[in-house]
Amino acid sequence: MSLQITLTQFIINQQRLLDDATGDFTLLLNDIAVACKRISHAVNRGAITGKLGSANSENVQGETQKQLDIITNDIMVGSLEWTGHLAGMVSEEIDDIIAIPAQYPKGKYLALFDPLDGSSNIDVNLTVGTIFSILKGQEGHDAKLDDFLQQGSKQVCAGFVLYGPSTMMILTTGHGVNGFTLDQDIGEFVLTHENMTVPEDTSEFAINMSNQQFWEQPVQRYIDECMQGAKGVREKPFNMRWVASMVADAYRILTRGGIFLYPLDRRNPDKPGKLRLMYEANPIGFIIEQAGGACSTGRERMLDVCPCALHQRVPVILGSKNEVDRIDAYHRQYDLG
Ligand code: AHM
Ligand code: MG
């Protein structure tokens, strides 16, 4: 009888390939998995616990928080702050760095997360998720702003967990992308999707069309060409999908290819996009690149962006490589006039 590989087993196997591994990272990932199982349970209980709906508060982004945004943030912080593996945390829901309480030891890693991505979908019972990114900080010290402001290419690990028909964790430590499904019977994530890859070509795009009037010309041009179908310059029909949960759109791209855009928006110069670099664009971008896709702002590889603030927003274009390259080329042509 062959037993499915659990997430912990998978990470320990990877750790054994490294000479200098201490096991710290394996334990940290285990704690993240426990947090996500707790979140999965809280999300799954939905209306039974009376926790759907707004919390009547705003986060640092000025967005109205759902009750579950706050609950899932508390689960992440409570599950990770005591472990001794972290020097600090950053969450979409908290303005400042989340320090490790003085009574707990501090480790060398930094955790950045969006505890409940796509939370506008929670009340309509659609897929939501948790996104996380792990960076290295300075061991034993309280993490400072500069410790967090690292390019996405420096990520040690990135992942997201989908709370959909199945609960799944998608993970990269820089050696490809693997998917694990939560087996509710044994309470463990087990390896179900090995070496996930994004096809280079696609005929499916994901964008919130209601923002069209605010896009720049290169994105207008790209979507217009897709919409022209078989008789247009692309000479093939395109399909459109938009879940309004980046985790769900990213997972679809990991399974059958596609392109996702939340592009630069001219409405507000202080917000050059909706999505946040450090705990949304970078971790998803790292995963998509590791699966053979690409992730860009339209003008720069996402993982090369030098961050200047914890909650910085960026334009996001990710997915099948040839389409991302095409959109980058449209931006270059536009910028050259
Ligand atoms: P959130 O982290 O507050 O949930 O916002 C991020 C989400 C993404 O998951 C999704 O792609 C996007 O916002 C949807 O935005 P819109 O409602 O403008 O379509
Ligand atoms: Mg989010």
Coordinates of C-alpha atoms and ligand atoms in Angstrom, one line a residue:
M1 CA 0.0 0.0 0.0
S2 CA 1.5 3.4 -1.0
L3 CA 0.8 6.3 1.4
Q4 CA 0.4 9.8 0.1
I5 CA 3.2 12.1 1.0
T6 CA 2.2 14.7 3.6
L7 CA 3.3 18.3 3.5
T8 CA 5.6 17.8 6.5
Q9 CA 7.2 14.8 4.9
F10 CA 7.7 16.7 1.7
I11 CA 9.4 19.6 3.4
I12 CA 11.6 17.3 5.5
N13 CA 12.6 15.5 2.3
Q14 CA 13.6 18.8 0.8
Q15 CA 15.4 19.9 3.9
R16 CA 17.5 16.7 3.8
L17 CA 19.0 17.9 0.5
L18 CA 20.5 21.0 2.2
D19 CA 23.7 20.6 4.2
D20 CA 23.1 23.6 6.5
A21 CA 19.3 23.1 7.2
T22 CA 18.4 23.4 10.9
G23 CA 14.8 22.2 10.6
D24 CA 13.6 25.7 11.6
F25 CA 12.0 26.3 8.3
T26 CA 10.1 22.9 8.3
L27 CA 8.7 23.8 11.7
L28 CA 7.6 27.3 10.5
L29 CA 5.9 25.8 7.5
N30 CA 4.1 23.3 9.8
D31 CA 2.9 26.2 11.9
I32 CA 1.6 28.0 8.8
A33 CA -0.2 24.8 7.8
V34 CA -1.9 24.6 11.2
A35 CA -3.0 28.3 11.0
C36 CA -4.5 27.6 7.5
K37 CA -6.3 24.5 8.8
R38 CA -7.8 26.7 11.5
I39 CA -8.8 29.3 8.9
S40 CA -10.2 26.7 6.7
H41 CA -12.4 25.6 9.5
A42 CA -13.5 29.1 10.4
V43 CA -14.3 29.9 6.8
N44 CA -16.2 26.6 6.3
R45 CA -18.4 27.2 9.3
G46 CA -19.6 30.4 7.6
A47 CA -23.0 31.7 8.7
I48 CA -23.3 29.0 11.4
T49 CA -21.1 31.0 13.7
G50 CA -22.6 34.3 12.7
K51 CA -19.2 35.6 11.5
L52 CA -20.1 36.6 7.9
G53 CA -20.5 40.2 7.0
S54 CA -18.7 43.4 7.7
A55 CA -16.8 44.2 10.9
N56 CA -17.6 47.9 10.5
S57 CA -14.0 48.9 10.6
E58 CA -11.3 49.9 8.0
N59 CA -7.8 48.5 7.5
V60 CA -4.7 50.6 6.6
Q61 CA -5.7 50.4 2.9
G62 CA -9.0 52.2 3.7
E63 CA -10.9 49.0 2.9
T64 CA -13.9 47.9 5.0
Q65 CA -12.9 44.8 6.9
K66 CA -15.1 41.7 7.1
Q67 CA -15.4 40.0 10.4
L68 CA -13.5 37.1 8.9
D69 CA -10.6 39.4 7.8
I70 CA -10.0 40.2 11.5
I71 CA -10.6 36.6 12.7
T72 CA -8.2 35.1 10.2
N73 CA -5.6 37.7 10.9
D74 CA -5.8 36.8 14.6
I75 CA -5.5 33.2 13.7
M76 CA -2.3 33.8 11.7
V77 CA -0.7 36.0 14.3
G78 CA -1.7 33.7 17.2
S79 CA -0.5 30.6 15.4
L80 CA 2.9 32.1 14.5
E81 CA 4.0 34.6 17.1
W82 CA 5.0 32.1 19.8
T83 CA 7.0 29.7 17.6
G84 CA 10.5 31.1 17.9
H85 CA 11.0 31.0 14.2
L86 CA 10.1 34.6 13.3
A87 CA 11.6 38.0 13.9
G88 CA 8.4 39.8 12.9
M89 CA 5.3 39.7 10.7
V90 CA 3.4 41.9 8.3
S91 CA -0.3 41.5 7.6
E92 CA -2.6 43.2 5.1
E93 CA -4.9 43.9 8.0
I94 CA -2.4 45.6 10.3
D95 CA -0.8 49.0 9.7
D96 CA 2.6 48.4 11.3
I97 CA 5.1 45.6 11.7
I98 CA 3.7 42.9 14.0
A99 CA 6.4 42.5 16.6
I100 CA 7.1 39.2 18.4
P101 CA 5.9 39.5 22.0
A102 CA 8.8 39.8 24.5
Q103 CA 8.0 36.5 26.2
Y104 CA 8.7 34.5 23.1
P105 CA 12.1 33.8 21.4
K106 CA 12.8 35.4 18.0
G107 CA 14.0 33.5 15.0
K108 CA 15.5 34.4 11.6
Y109 CA 12.5 34.4 9.4
L110 CA 9.9 37.1 8.5
A111 CA 6.3 36.2 7.5
L112 CA 4.2 38.5 5.4
F113 CA 0.6 37.5 4.7
D114 CA -2.8 38.4 3.4
P115 CA -4.9 36.3 5.8
L116 CA -8.1 36.3 3.7
D117 CA -7.6 37.2 0.1
G118 CA -10.8 37.8 -1.9
S119 CA -12.7 38.5 1.3
S120 CA -15.4 40.4 -0.7
N121 CA -16.4 36.9 -1.9
I122 CA -16.9 35.5 1.6
D123 CA -20.6 36.5 1.9
V124 CA -21.4 34.9 -1.5
N125 CA -19.7 31.6 -0.6
L126 CA -17.0 31.8 -3.3
T127 CA -13.4 30.7 -3.0
V128 CA -11.1 32.8 -0.8
G129 CA -7.6 32.1 0.3
T130 CA -4.5 32.9 2.5
I131 CA -1.4 34.2 0.8
F132 CA 2.0 34.1 2.5
S133 CA 5.6 35.0 1.8
I134 CA 8.7 34.1 3.8
L135 CA 11.8 36.2 3.9
K136 CA 15.0 36.0 5.9
G137 CA 15.6 38.6 8.6
Q138 CA 18.2 39.0 11.3
E139 CA 18.2 36.2 13.8
G140 CA 17.2 37.2 17.3
H141 CA 16.4 40.8 16.6
D142 CA 13.0 42.6 16.4
A143 CA 12.5 43.0 12.7
K144 CA 12.7 46.6 11.4
L145 CA 11.1 48.2 8.3
D146 CA 14.3 47.8 6.2
D147 CA 14.4 44.0 7.0
F148 CA 11.1 43.6 5.2
L149 CA 11.8 45.8 2.2
Q150 CA 13.4 43.1 0.1
Q151 CA 12.8 42.4 -3.5
G152 CA 10.5 39.5 -4.3
S153 CA 13.4 37.5 -5.7
K154 CA 14.8 37.2 -2.2
Q155 CA 11.8 35.2 -1.0
V156 CA 12.7 31.9 0.7
C157 CA 9.3 30.5 0.2
A158 CA 5.8 31.5 -1.0
G159 CA 2.5 29.9 -0.9
F160 CA -1.2 30.3 -0.9
V161 CA -4.1 28.2 0.5
L162 CA -7.4 28.0 -1.3
Y163 CA -10.6 27.6 0.7
G164 CA -12.8 26.3 -2.1
P165 CA -14.5 23.0 -2.9
S166 CA -11.2 21.5 -1.5
T167 CA -8.8 23.2 0.8
M168 CA -5.4 23.3 -1.0
M169 CA -2.0 24.7 -0.3
I170 CA 0.2 25.7 -3.3
L171 CA 3.8 26.0 -2.3
T172 CA 7.3 26.9 -3.7
T173 CA 10.6 27.0 -2.0
G174 CA 12.3 28.0 -5.2
H175 CA 12.4 24.5 -6.6
G176 CA 9.2 24.2 -8.6
V177 CA 5.6 24.4 -7.4
N178 CA 3.6 21.6 -5.7
G179 CA 0.0 21.4 -4.6
F180 CA -1.3 19.7 -1.5
T181 CA -4.9 19.0 -0.7
L182 CA -6.2 18.9 2.8
D183 CA -7.4 15.4 3.6
Q184 CA -10.1 16.2 6.2
D185 CA -10.1 12.6 7.4
I186 CA -6.5 12.7 8.6
G187 CA -6.2 16.4 9.1
E188 CA -3.1 16.7 6.9
F189 CA -2.2 18.3 3.6
V190 CA -1.1 15.6 1.2
L191 CA 0.8 16.0 -2.1
T192 CA -1.7 15.8 -4.9
H193 CA -0.4 18.1 -7.6
E194 CA 3.3 17.5 -8.3
N195 CA 5.4 20.0 -10.3
M196 CA 2.7 22.3 -11.5
T197 CA 3.4 24.2 -14.7
V198 CA 1.8 27.1 -16.5
P199 CA 1.5 26.6 -20.3
E200 CA 3.4 29.3 -22.2
D201 CA 0.4 30.2 -24.4
T202 CA -3.2 30.7 -23.6
S203 CA -6.5 32.1 -24.9
E204 CA -8.1 33.0 -21.6
F205 CA -7.7 36.3 -19.8
A206 CA -8.8 37.6 -16.4
I207 CA -9.4 41.2 -15.7
N208 CA -12.1 43.4 -14.1
M209 CA -13.6 44.9 -17.2
S210 CA -15.5 47.5 -15.2
N211 CA -12.2 49.4 -14.8
Q212 CA -11.5 49.7 -18.5
Q213 CA -11.9 53.5 -18.8
F214 CA -9.0 53.9 -16.2
W215 CA -6.4 51.6 -17.9
E216 CA -3.4 52.7 -19.9
Q217 CA -3.2 52.3 -23.6
P218 CA -1.0 49.1 -23.6
V219 CA -3.6 47.2 -21.6
Q220 CA -6.5 48.7 -23.6
R221 CA -4.7 47.5 -26.8
Y222 CA -4.1 44.0 -25.4
I223 CA -7.7 43.4 -24.2
D224 CA -9.1 45.0 -27.4
E225 CA -7.1 42.5 -29.5
C226 CA -8.3 39.6 -27.4
M227 CA -11.9 40.7 -27.8
Q228 CA -11.6 40.9 -31.6
G229 CA -11.5 37.1 -31.7
A230 CA -10.7 34.9 -34.6
K231 CA -11.1 37.8 -37.2
G232 CA -8.7 40.1 -35.2
V233 CA -4.9 40.4 -35.0
R234 CA -4.7 37.4 -32.6
E235 CA -6.6 35.2 -35.0
K236 CA -8.2 33.1 -32.3
P237 CA -11.2 33.5 -29.9
F238 CA -10.4 34.4 -26.3
N239 CA -12.4 33.4 -23.2
M240 CA -12.7 35.6 -20.1
R241 CA -12.8 34.7 -16.4
W242 CA -12.8 36.9 -13.3
V243 CA -13.3 35.4 -9.8
A244 CA -12.3 38.5 -7.9
S245 CA -10.2 36.3 -5.7
M246 CA -6.6 36.4 -7.0
V247 CA -5.9 33.1 -5.3
A248 CA -8.6 31.4 -7.3
D249 CA -7.6 33.1 -10.6
A250 CA -3.9 32.2 -9.9
Y251 CA -4.9 28.6 -9.2
R252 CA -6.8 28.3 -12.5
I253 CA -3.8 29.7 -14.3
L254 CA -1.6 27.0 -12.6
T255 CA -3.9 24.3 -13.8
R256 CA -4.7 25.3 -17.4
G257 CA -2.8 28.6 -18.2
G258 CA -4.2 32.0 -18.6
I259 CA -3.3 35.6 -18.0
F260 CA -4.4 37.8 -15.0
L261 CA -4.2 41.5 -15.0
Y262 CA -4.9 44.1 -12.2
P263 CA -3.2 46.9 -14.2
L264 CA -2.2 50.4 -13.4
D265 CA -5.3 52.5 -12.8
R266 CA -5.3 56.2 -13.6
R267 CA -7.9 57.1 -11.0
N268 CA -5.6 57.8 -8.1
P269 CA -1.8 58.4 -8.6
D270 CA -1.1 57.3 -5.0
K271 CA -2.6 53.8 -5.8
P272 CA -0.9 52.6 -9.0
G273 CA -2.9 49.4 -8.9
K274 CA -5.1 47.6 -6.4
L275 CA -2.9 44.7 -5.3
R276 CA -0.2 44.9 -2.7
L277 CA 3.4 44.0 -3.6
M278 CA 4.8 42.4 -0.5
Y279 CA 2.1 39.9 0.4
E280 CA 0.0 39.5 -2.8
A281 CA 2.0 40.2 -6.0
N282 CA 5.4 38.9 -4.9
P283 CA 4.3 35.5 -3.4
I284 CA 1.9 34.8 -6.3
G285 CA 4.5 36.1 -8.8
F286 CA 7.2 33.8 -7.3
I287 CA 4.9 30.8 -7.6
I288 CA 3.9 31.6 -11.2
E289 CA 7.5 32.1 -12.2
Q290 CA 8.5 28.8 -10.5
A291 CA 5.8 27.1 -12.5
G292 CA 7.3 28.5 -15.8
G293 CA 5.0 31.5 -16.1
A294 CA 5.9 35.2 -15.7
C295 CA 4.9 38.1 -13.5
S296 CA 5.4 41.8 -14.3
T297 CA 4.2 45.3 -13.6
G298 CA 4.1 45.9 -17.3
R299 CA 7.4 47.7 -17.1
E300 CA 9.5 45.6 -14.7
R301 CA 9.7 42.0 -13.6
M302 CA 7.6 41.8 -10.4
L303 CA 10.3 40.1 -8.3
D304 CA 12.8 42.9 -9.2
V305 CA 10.7 45.7 -7.8
C306 CA 12.4 47.4 -4.9
P307 CA 9.8 48.0 -2.2
C308 CA 9.6 51.3 -0.4
A309 CA 6.6 50.6 1.9
L310 CA 5.0 47.6 3.6
H311 CA 1.6 48.1 2.0
Q312 CA 2.8 49.4 -1.4
R313 CA 0.5 48.7 -4.3
V314 CA 1.6 47.6 -7.8
P315 CA 0.1 46.9 -11.2
V316 CA 0.0 43.1 -11.7
I317 CA 0.3 41.1 -14.9
L318 CA 0.9 37.4 -14.5
G319 CA 0.4 34.0 -16.1
S320 CA 1.3 32.3 -19.4
K321 CA 4.8 33.6 -20.3
N322 CA 4.2 34.5 -24.0
E323 CA 1.2 36.7 -23.1
V324 CA 3.0 38.5 -20.3
D325 CA 5.9 39.1 -22.7
R326 CA 3.5 40.5 -25.2
I327 CA 1.9 42.9 -22.8
D328 CA 5.4 44.0 -21.6
A329 CA 6.3 44.7 -25.2
Y330 CA 3.1 46.8 -25.7
H331 CA 4.2 48.9 -22.6
R332 CA 7.7 49.3 -24.1
Q333 CA 6.3 50.4 -27.5
Y334 CA 3.9 52.8 -25.8
D335 CA 6.6 54.3 -23.6
L336 CA 8.8 54.9 -26.6
G337 CA 5.9 56.8 -28.2
Ligands
AHM1 P1 -8.5 41.8 -0.8 O1 -7.1 41.3 -0.4 O2 -8.9 42.9 0.0 O3 -9.5 40.7 -0.9 O4 -8.3 42.4 -2.3 C1 -7.6 41.7 -3.3 C2 -8.6 41.1 -4.3 C3 -8.0 40.1 -5.2 O5 -8.0 38.8 -4.6 C4 -8.8 40.2 -6.4 O6 -8.1 39.8 -7.6 C5 -9.2 41.6 -6.4 O7 -9.1 42.1 -5.1 C6 -10.6 41.8 -6.9 O8 -10.8 43.2 -7.1 P2 -12.2 43.8 -7.7 O9 -13.2 43.6 -6.6 O10 -11.8 45.2 -8.0 O11 -12.5 43.0 -8.9
MG2 MG -5.7 40.3 -0.9

